[in-house]
PDB file of N, CA and C in Angstrom:
ATOM      1  N   TYR Z 158      -2.947 -62.980 -11.489  1.00 76.00           N
ATOM      2  CA  TYR Z 158      -4.314 -63.467 -11.573  1.00 76.00           C
ATOM      3  C   TYR Z 158      -5.330 -62.350 -11.367  1.00 76.00           C
ATOM      4  N   ASP Z 159      -4.921 -61.305 -10.680  1.00 86.00           N
ATOM      5  CA  ASP Z 159      -5.829 -60.174 -10.489  1.00 86.00           C
ATOM      6  C   ASP Z 159      -6.273 -59.601 -11.825  1.00 86.00           C
ATOM      7  N   GLU Z 160      -5.321 -59.444 -12.740  1.00 93.00           N
ATOM      8  CA  GLU Z 160      -5.640 -58.885 -14.049  1.00 93.00           C
ATOM      9  C   GLU Z 160      -6.556 -59.827 -14.831  1.00 93.00           C
ATOM     10  N   ALA Z 161      -6.291 -61.114 -14.756  1.00 92.00           N
ATOM     11  CA  ALA Z 161      -7.140 -62.085 -15.456  1.00 92.00           C
ATOM     12  C   ALA Z 161      -8.550 -62.062 -14.890  1.00 92.00           C
ATOM     13  N   ALA Z 162      -8.679 -61.983 -13.567  1.00 92.00           N
ATOM     14  CA  ALA Z 162     -10.003 -61.919 -12.944  1.00 92.00           C
ATOM     15  C   ALA Z 162     -10.720 -60.643 -13.365  1.00 92.00           C
ATOM     16  N   ALA Z 163      -9.997 -59.536 -13.443  1.00 94.00           N
ATOM     17  CA  ALA Z 163     -10.602 -58.269 -13.869  1.00 94.00           C
ATOM     18  C   ALA Z 163     -11.116 -58.374 -15.303  1.00 94.00           C
ATOM     19  N   LEU Z 164     -10.347 -59.020 -16.162  1.00 96.00           N
ATOM     20  CA  LEU Z 164     -10.791 -59.206 -17.554  1.00 96.00           C
ATOM     21  C   LEU Z 164     -12.033 -60.092 -17.627  1.00 96.00           C
ATOM     22  N   CYS Z 165     -12.080 -61.109 -16.776  1.00 96.00           N
ATOM     23  CA  CYS Z 165     -13.268 -61.964 -16.736  1.00 96.00           C
ATOM     24  C   CYS Z 165     -14.494 -61.156 -16.313  1.00 96.00           C
ATOM     25  N   HIS Z 166     -14.325 -60.310 -15.308  1.00 95.00           N
ATOM     26  CA  HIS Z 166     -15.447 -59.474 -14.854  1.00 95.00           C
ATOM     27  C   HIS Z 166     -15.922 -58.549 -15.973  1.00 95.00           C
ATOM     28  N   GLU Z 167     -14.981 -57.987 -16.717  1.00 96.00           N
ATOM     29  CA  GLU Z 167     -15.353 -57.129 -17.849  1.00 96.00           C
ATOM     30  C   GLU Z 167     -16.129 -57.919 -18.891  1.00 96.00           C
ATOM     31  N   ALA Z 168     -15.662 -59.114 -19.202  1.00 97.00           N
ATOM     32  CA  ALA Z 168     -16.348 -59.952 -20.195  1.00 97.00           C
ATOM     33  C   ALA Z 168     -17.751 -60.313 -19.716  1.00 97.00           C
ATOM     34  N   LEU Z 169     -17.894 -60.574 -18.420  1.00 97.00           N
ATOM     35  CA  LEU Z 169     -19.205 -60.959 -17.889  1.00 97.00           C
ATOM     36  C   LEU Z 169     -20.183 -59.793 -17.864  1.00 97.00           C
ATOM     37  N   GLU Z 170     -19.659 -58.569 -17.822  1.00 97.00           N
ATOM     38  CA  GLU Z 170     -20.546 -57.412 -17.939  1.00 97.00           C
ATOM     39  C   GLU Z 170     -21.196 -57.391 -19.319  1.00 97.00           C
ATOM     40  N   LEU Z 171     -20.456 -57.823 -20.326  1.00 97.00           N
ATOM     41  CA  LEU Z 171     -20.964 -57.845 -21.697  1.00 97.00           C
ATOM     42  C   LEU Z 171     -21.791 -59.089 -21.994  1.00 97.00           C
ATOM     43  N   ALA Z 172     -21.420 -60.197 -21.381  1.00 97.00           N
ATOM     44  CA  ALA Z 172     -22.085 -61.478 -21.656  1.00 97.00           C
ATOM     45  C   ALA Z 172     -22.210 -62.260 -20.347  1.00 97.00           C
ATOM     46  N   PRO Z 173     -23.201 -61.913 -19.518  1.00 96.00           N
ATOM     47  CA  PRO Z 173     -23.315 -62.520 -18.187  1.00 96.00           C
ATOM     48  C   PRO Z 173     -23.616 -64.013 -18.177  1.00 96.00           C
ATOM     49  N   ASP Z 174     -24.016 -64.566 -19.290  1.00 97.00           N
ATOM     50  CA  ASP Z 174     -24.317 -66.001 -19.348  1.00 97.00           C
ATOM     51  C   ASP Z 174     -23.244 -66.794 -20.087  1.00 97.00           C
ATOM     52  N   TYR Z 175     -22.048 -66.262 -20.167  1.00 96.00           N
ATOM     53  CA  TYR Z 175     -20.937 -66.919 -20.850  1.00 96.00           C
ATOM     54  C   TYR Z 175     -20.265 -67.874 -19.864  1.00 96.00           C
ATOM     55  N   ALA Z 176     -20.685 -69.128 -19.910  1.00 97.00           N
ATOM     56  CA  ALA Z 176     -20.270 -70.121 -18.922  1.00 97.00           C
ATOM     57  C   ALA Z 176     -18.754 -70.309 -18.873  1.00 97.00           C
ATOM     58  N   GLU Z 177     -18.099 -70.283 -20.026  1.00 96.00           N
ATOM     59  CA  GLU Z 177     -16.657 -70.491 -20.047  1.00 96.00           C
ATOM     60  C   GLU Z 177     -15.914 -69.406 -19.274  1.00 96.00           C
ATOM     61  N   VAL Z 178     -16.441 -68.185 -19.318  1.00 97.00           N
ATOM     62  CA  VAL Z 178     -15.799 -67.093 -18.579  1.00 97.00           C
ATOM     63  C   VAL Z 178     -16.024 -67.257 -17.082  1.00 97.00           C
ATOM     64  N   TRP Z 179     -17.206 -67.724 -16.687  1.00 97.00           N
ATOM     65  CA  TRP Z 179     -17.434 -68.008 -15.260  1.00 97.00           C
ATOM     66  C   TRP Z 179     -16.441 -69.061 -14.770  1.00 97.00           C
ATOM     67  N   TYR Z 180     -16.209 -70.073 -15.585  1.00 97.00           N
ATOM     68  CA  TYR Z 180     -15.253 -71.124 -15.229  1.00 97.00           C
ATOM     69  C   TYR Z 180     -13.839 -70.550 -15.107  1.00 97.00           C
ATOM     70  N   ALA Z 181     -13.452 -69.747 -16.078  1.00 96.00           N
ATOM     71  CA  ALA Z 181     -12.121 -69.129 -16.047  1.00 96.00           C
ATOM     72  C   ALA Z 181     -11.975 -68.223 -14.826  1.00 96.00           C
ATOM     73  N   LEU Z 182     -13.029 -67.492 -14.499  1.00 97.00           N
ATOM     74  CA  LEU Z 182     -12.998 -66.638 -13.313  1.00 97.00           C
ATOM     75  C   LEU Z 182     -12.805 -67.486 -12.060  1.00 97.00           C
ATOM     76  N   GLY Z 183     -13.482 -68.620 -11.995  1.00 97.00           N
ATOM     77  CA  GLY Z 183     -13.310 -69.522 -10.863  1.00 97.00           C
ATOM     78  C   GLY Z 183     -11.870 -69.975 -10.711  1.00 97.00           C
ATOM     79  N   ILE Z 184     -11.238 -70.299 -11.816  1.00 96.00           N
ATOM     80  CA  ILE Z 184      -9.831 -70.707 -11.785  1.00 96.00           C
ATOM     81  C   ILE Z 184      -8.964 -69.582 -11.233  1.00 96.00           C
ATOM     82  N   ASP Z 185      -9.158 -68.379 -11.756  1.00 96.00           N
ATOM     83  CA  ASP Z 185      -8.348 -67.245 -11.313  1.00 96.00           C
ATOM     84  C   ASP Z 185      -8.551 -66.958  -9.831  1.00 96.00           C
ATOM     85  N   LEU Z 186      -9.809 -66.967  -9.382  1.00 97.00           N
ATOM     86  CA  LEU Z 186     -10.095 -66.688  -7.980  1.00 97.00           C
ATOM     87  C   LEU Z 186      -9.519 -67.760  -7.056  1.00 97.00           C
ATOM     88  N   ALA Z 187      -9.625 -69.005  -7.476  1.00 97.00           N
ATOM     89  CA  ALA Z 187      -9.073 -70.092  -6.663  1.00 97.00           C
ATOM     90  C   ALA Z 187      -7.559 -69.953  -6.540  1.00 97.00           C
ATOM     91  N   LYS Z 188      -6.902 -69.580  -7.607  1.00 96.00           N
ATOM     92  CA  LYS Z 188      -5.446 -69.407  -7.559  1.00 96.00           C
ATOM     93  C   LYS Z 188      -5.050 -68.260  -6.646  1.00 96.00           C
ATOM     94  N   MET Z 189      -5.966 -67.308  -6.443  1.00 96.00           N
ATOM     95  CA  MET Z 189      -5.709 -66.198  -5.523  1.00 96.00           C
ATOM     96  C   MET Z 189      -6.107 -66.553  -4.091  1.00 96.00           C
ATOM     97  N   GLY Z 190      -6.686 -67.750  -3.901  1.00 96.00           N
ATOM     98  CA  GLY Z 190      -7.105 -68.168  -2.565  1.00 96.00           C
ATOM     99  C   GLY Z 190      -8.480 -67.679  -2.174  1.00 96.00           C
ATOM    100  N   ALA Z 191      -9.232 -67.129  -3.119  1.00 97.00           N
ATOM    101  CA  ALA Z 191     -10.590 -66.636  -2.865  1.00 97.00           C
ATOM    102  C   ALA Z 191     -11.581 -67.768  -3.165  1.00 97.00           C
ATOM    103  N   TYR Z 192     -11.564 -68.779  -2.297  1.00 97.00           N
ATOM    104  CA  TYR Z 192     -12.314 -70.001  -2.580  1.00 97.00           C
ATOM    105  C   TYR Z 192     -13.819 -69.829  -2.545  1.00 97.00           C
ATOM    106  N   ASP Z 193     -14.340 -68.974  -1.670  1.00 97.00           N
ATOM    107  CA  ASP Z 193     -15.781 -68.747  -1.642  1.00 97.00           C
ATOM    108  C   ASP Z 193     -16.268 -68.172  -2.974  1.00 97.00           C
ATOM    109  N   GLU Z 194     -15.539 -67.165  -3.453  1.00 97.00           N
ATOM    110  CA  GLU Z 194     -15.903 -66.533  -4.720  1.00 97.00           C
ATOM    111  C   GLU Z 194     -15.673 -67.481  -5.892  1.00 97.00           C
ATOM    112  N   ALA Z 195     -14.605 -68.258  -5.822  1.00 98.00           N
ATOM    113  CA  ALA Z 195     -14.329 -69.228  -6.889  1.00 98.00           C
ATOM    114  C   ALA Z 195     -15.439 -70.267  -6.963  1.00 98.00           C
ATOM    115  N   LEU Z 196     -15.865 -70.749  -5.805  1.00 98.00           N
ATOM    116  CA  LEU Z 196     -16.944 -71.730  -5.774  1.00 98.00           C
ATOM    117  C   LEU Z 196     -18.208 -71.168  -6.403  1.00 98.00           C
ATOM    118  N   ALA Z 197     -18.528 -69.921  -6.072  1.00 98.00           N
ATOM    119  CA  ALA Z 197     -19.714 -69.284  -6.661  1.00 98.00           C
ATOM    120  C   ALA Z 197     -19.584 -69.181  -8.182  1.00 98.00           C
ATOM    121  N   ALA Z 198     -18.394 -68.854  -8.664  1.00 98.00           N
ATOM    122  CA  ALA Z 198     -18.181 -68.758 -10.112  1.00 98.00           C
ATOM    123  C   ALA Z 198     -18.321 -70.127 -10.772  1.00 98.00           C
ATOM    124  N   TYR Z 199     -17.732 -71.157 -10.162  1.00 98.00           N
ATOM    125  CA  TYR Z 199     -17.864 -72.513 -10.705  1.00 98.00           C
ATOM    126  C   TYR Z 199     -19.330 -72.963 -10.715  1.00 98.00           C
ATOM    127  N   GLU Z 200     -20.043 -72.674  -9.645  1.00 97.00           N
ATOM    128  CA  GLU Z 200     -21.453 -73.079  -9.587  1.00 97.00           C
ATOM    129  C   GLU Z 200     -22.285 -72.335 -10.626  1.00 97.00           C
ATOM    130  N   ARG Z 201     -21.925 -71.083 -10.889  1.00 98.00           N
ATOM    131  CA  ARG Z 201     -22.623 -70.338 -11.945  1.00 98.00           C
ATOM    132  C   ARG Z 201     -22.338 -70.975 -13.301  1.00 98.00           C
ATOM    133  N   ALA Z 202     -21.096 -71.339 -13.550  1.00 97.00           N
ATOM    134  CA  ALA Z 202     -20.753 -72.014 -14.812  1.00 97.00           C
ATOM    135  C   ALA Z 202     -21.545 -73.306 -14.950  1.00 97.00           C
ATOM    136  N   LYS Z 203     -21.628 -74.054 -13.868  1.00 97.00           N
ATOM    137  CA  LYS Z 203     -22.370 -75.317 -13.888  1.00 97.00           C
ATOM    138  C   LYS Z 203     -23.850 -75.075 -14.164  1.00 97.00           C
ATOM    139  N   SER Z 204     -24.417 -74.021 -13.563  1.00 97.00           N
ATOM    140  CA  SER Z 204     -25.834 -73.723 -13.784  1.00 97.00           C
ATOM    141  C   SER Z 204     -26.114 -73.336 -15.230  1.00 97.00           C
ATOM    142  N   LEU Z 205     -25.084 -72.865 -15.913  1.00 97.00           N
ATOM    143  CA  LEU Z 205     -25.209 -72.513 -17.332  1.00 97.00           C
ATOM    144  C   LEU Z 205     -24.857 -73.694 -18.230  1.00 97.00           C
ATOM    145  N   GLU Z 206     -24.790 -74.884 -17.617  1.00 94.00           N
ATOM    146  CA  GLU Z 206     -24.563 -76.146 -18.313  1.00 94.00           C
ATOM    147  C   GLU Z 206     -23.175 -76.258 -18.926  1.00 94.00           C
ATOM    148  N   PHE Z 207     -22.195 -75.612 -18.282  1.00 95.00           N
ATOM    149  CA  PHE Z 207     -20.807 -75.772 -18.707  1.00 95.00           C
ATOM    150  C   PHE Z 207     -20.350 -77.170 -18.333  1.00 95.00           C
ATOM    151  N   THR Z 208     -19.713 -77.829 -19.260  1.00 88.00           N
ATOM    152  CA  THR Z 208     -19.195 -79.166 -18.978  1.00 88.00           C
ATOM    153  C   THR Z 208     -17.698 -79.178 -19.224  1.00 88.00           C
ATOM    154  N   SER Z 209     -16.999 -79.615 -18.236  1.00 85.00           N
ATOM    155  CA  SER Z 209     -15.553 -79.751 -18.316  1.00 85.00           C
ATOM    156  C   SER Z 209     -15.166 -80.827 -17.332  1.00 85.00           C
ATOM    157  N   GLY Z 210     -14.195 -81.625 -17.701  1.00 82.00           N
ATOM    158  CA  GLY Z 210     -13.732 -82.662 -16.797  1.00 82.00           C
ATOM    159  C   GLY Z 210     -13.214 -82.097 -15.490  1.00 82.00           C
ATOM    160  N   GLY Z 211     -12.756 -80.861 -15.499  1.00 93.00           N
ATOM    161  CA  GLY Z 211     -12.193 -80.251 -14.312  1.00 93.00           C
ATOM    162  C   GLY Z 211     -13.184 -79.532 -13.424  1.00 93.00           C
ATOM    163  N   LEU Z 212     -14.389 -79.276 -13.916  1.00 96.00           N
ATOM    164  CA  LEU Z 212     -15.338 -78.475 -13.153  1.00 96.00           C
ATOM    165  C   LEU Z 212     -15.685 -79.104 -11.816  1.00 96.00           C
ATOM    166  N   GLU Z 213     -16.096 -80.343 -11.803  1.00 95.00           N
ATOM    167  CA  GLU Z 213     -16.480 -80.996 -10.549  1.00 95.00           C
ATOM    168  C   GLU Z 213     -15.287 -81.111  -9.603  1.00 95.00           C
ATOM    169  N   HIS Z 214     -14.126 -81.391 -10.158  1.00 96.00           N
ATOM    170  CA  HIS Z 214     -12.907 -81.456  -9.343  1.00 96.00           C
ATOM    171  C   HIS Z 214     -12.640 -80.103  -8.682  1.00 96.00           C
ATOM    172  N   ASN Z 215     -12.723 -79.030  -9.458  1.00 97.00           N
ATOM    173  CA  ASN Z 215     -12.453 -77.698  -8.926  1.00 97.00           C
ATOM    174  C   ASN Z 215     -13.468 -77.305  -7.868  1.00 97.00           C
ATOM    175  N   ILE Z 216     -14.724 -77.680  -8.051  1.00 97.00           N
ATOM    176  CA  ILE Z 216     -15.746 -77.418  -7.040  1.00 97.00           C
ATOM    177  C   ILE Z 216     -15.382 -78.143  -5.749  1.00 97.00           C
ATOM    178  N   ALA Z 217     -14.979 -79.387  -5.869  1.00 97.00           N
ATOM    179  CA  ALA Z 217     -14.598 -80.178  -4.687  1.00 97.00           C
ATOM    180  C   ALA Z 217     -13.396 -79.572  -3.979  1.00 97.00           C
ATOM    181  N   VAL Z 218     -12.412 -79.120  -4.737  1.00 97.00           N
ATOM    182  CA  VAL Z 218     -11.229 -78.496  -4.140  1.00 97.00           C
ATOM    183  C   VAL Z 218     -11.616 -77.237  -3.369  1.00 97.00           C
ATOM    184  N   CYS Z 219     -12.475 -76.432  -3.956  1.00 98.00           N
ATOM    185  CA  CYS Z 219     -12.929 -75.213  -3.266  1.00 98.00           C
ATOM    186  C   CYS Z 219     -13.664 -75.564  -1.978  1.00 98.00           C
ATOM    187  N   ARG Z 220     -14.544 -76.524  -2.045  1.00 97.00           N
ATOM    188  CA  ARG Z 220     -15.294 -76.906  -0.846  1.00 97.00           C
ATOM    189  C   ARG Z 220     -14.367 -77.419   0.251  1.00 97.00           C
ATOM    190  N   ARG Z 221     -13.374 -78.211  -0.123  1.00 96.00           N
ATOM    191  CA  ARG Z 221     -12.403 -78.700   0.873  1.00 96.00           C
ATOM    192  C   ARG Z 221     -11.594 -77.553   1.459  1.00 96.00           C
ATOM    193  N   SER Z 222     -11.194 -76.637   0.625  1.00 96.00           N
ATOM    194  CA  SER Z 222     -10.404 -75.499   1.094  1.00 96.00           C
ATOM    195  C   SER Z 222     -11.211 -74.614   2.026  1.00 96.00           C
ATOM    196  N   ILE Z 223     -12.470 -74.396   1.698  1.00 96.00           N
ATOM    197  CA  ILE Z 223     -13.351 -73.598   2.553  1.00 96.00           C
ATOM    198  C   ILE Z 223     -13.541 -74.305   3.896  1.00 96.00           C
ATOM    199  N   ALA Z 224     -13.784 -75.597   3.850  1.00 95.00           N
ATOM    200  CA  ALA Z 224     -13.984 -76.365   5.082  1.00 95.00           C
ATOM    201  C   ALA Z 224     -12.723 -76.351   5.943  1.00 95.00           C
ATOM    202  N   ALA Z 225     -11.573 -76.496   5.327  1.00 94.00           N
ATOM    203  CA  ALA Z 225     -10.310 -76.484   6.068  1.00 94.00           C
ATOM    204  C   ALA Z 225     -10.079 -75.134   6.722  1.00 94.00           C
ATOM    205  N   ARG Z 226     -10.401 -74.079   6.019  1.00 91.00           N
ATOM    206  CA  ARG Z 226     -10.228 -72.735   6.584  1.00 91.00           C
ATOM    207  C   ARG Z 226     -11.160 -72.518   7.753  1.00 91.00           C
ATOM    208  N   ARG Z 227     -12.374 -73.002   7.640  1.00 88.00           N
ATOM    209  CA  ARG Z 227     -13.339 -72.879   8.747  1.00 88.00           C
ATOM    210  C   ARG Z 227     -12.901 -73.708   9.938  1.00 88.00           C
ATOM    211  N   GLY Z 228     -12.274 -74.842   9.674  1.00 85.00           N
ATOM    212  CA  GLY Z 228     -11.805 -75.717  10.756  1.00 85.00           C
ATOM    213  C   GLY Z 228     -10.678 -75.094  11.553  1.00 85.00           C
ATOM    214  N   ARG Z 229      -9.984 -74.136  10.965  1.00 66.00           N
ATOM    215  CA  ARG Z 229      -8.869 -73.474  11.640  1.00 66.00           C
ATOM    216  C   ARG Z 229      -9.324 -72.328  12.532  1.00 66.00           C
ATOM    217  N   ARG Z 230     -10.576 -71.923  12.421  1.00 52.00           N
ATOM    218  CA  ARG Z 230     -11.059 -70.788  13.221  1.00 52.00           C
ATOM    219  C   ARG Z 230     -11.287 -71.167  14.638  1.00 52.00           C
TER     220      ARG Z 230
END
């Protein structure tokens, strides 16, 4: 997933408003356990009016994961 995330970052350098790439980056980051960064990527995709049946679900999963991690501190 590191390589996929790196490719997403490269694509976003060329097209920073490409909502689908923000969404894909969120997926890659979440799979790596980087939920804060994944949430930010998903929210950026949403702000660019990306619509996907999975977007809201993925945002919720990230928020739950972040909350659970904070609860363990």
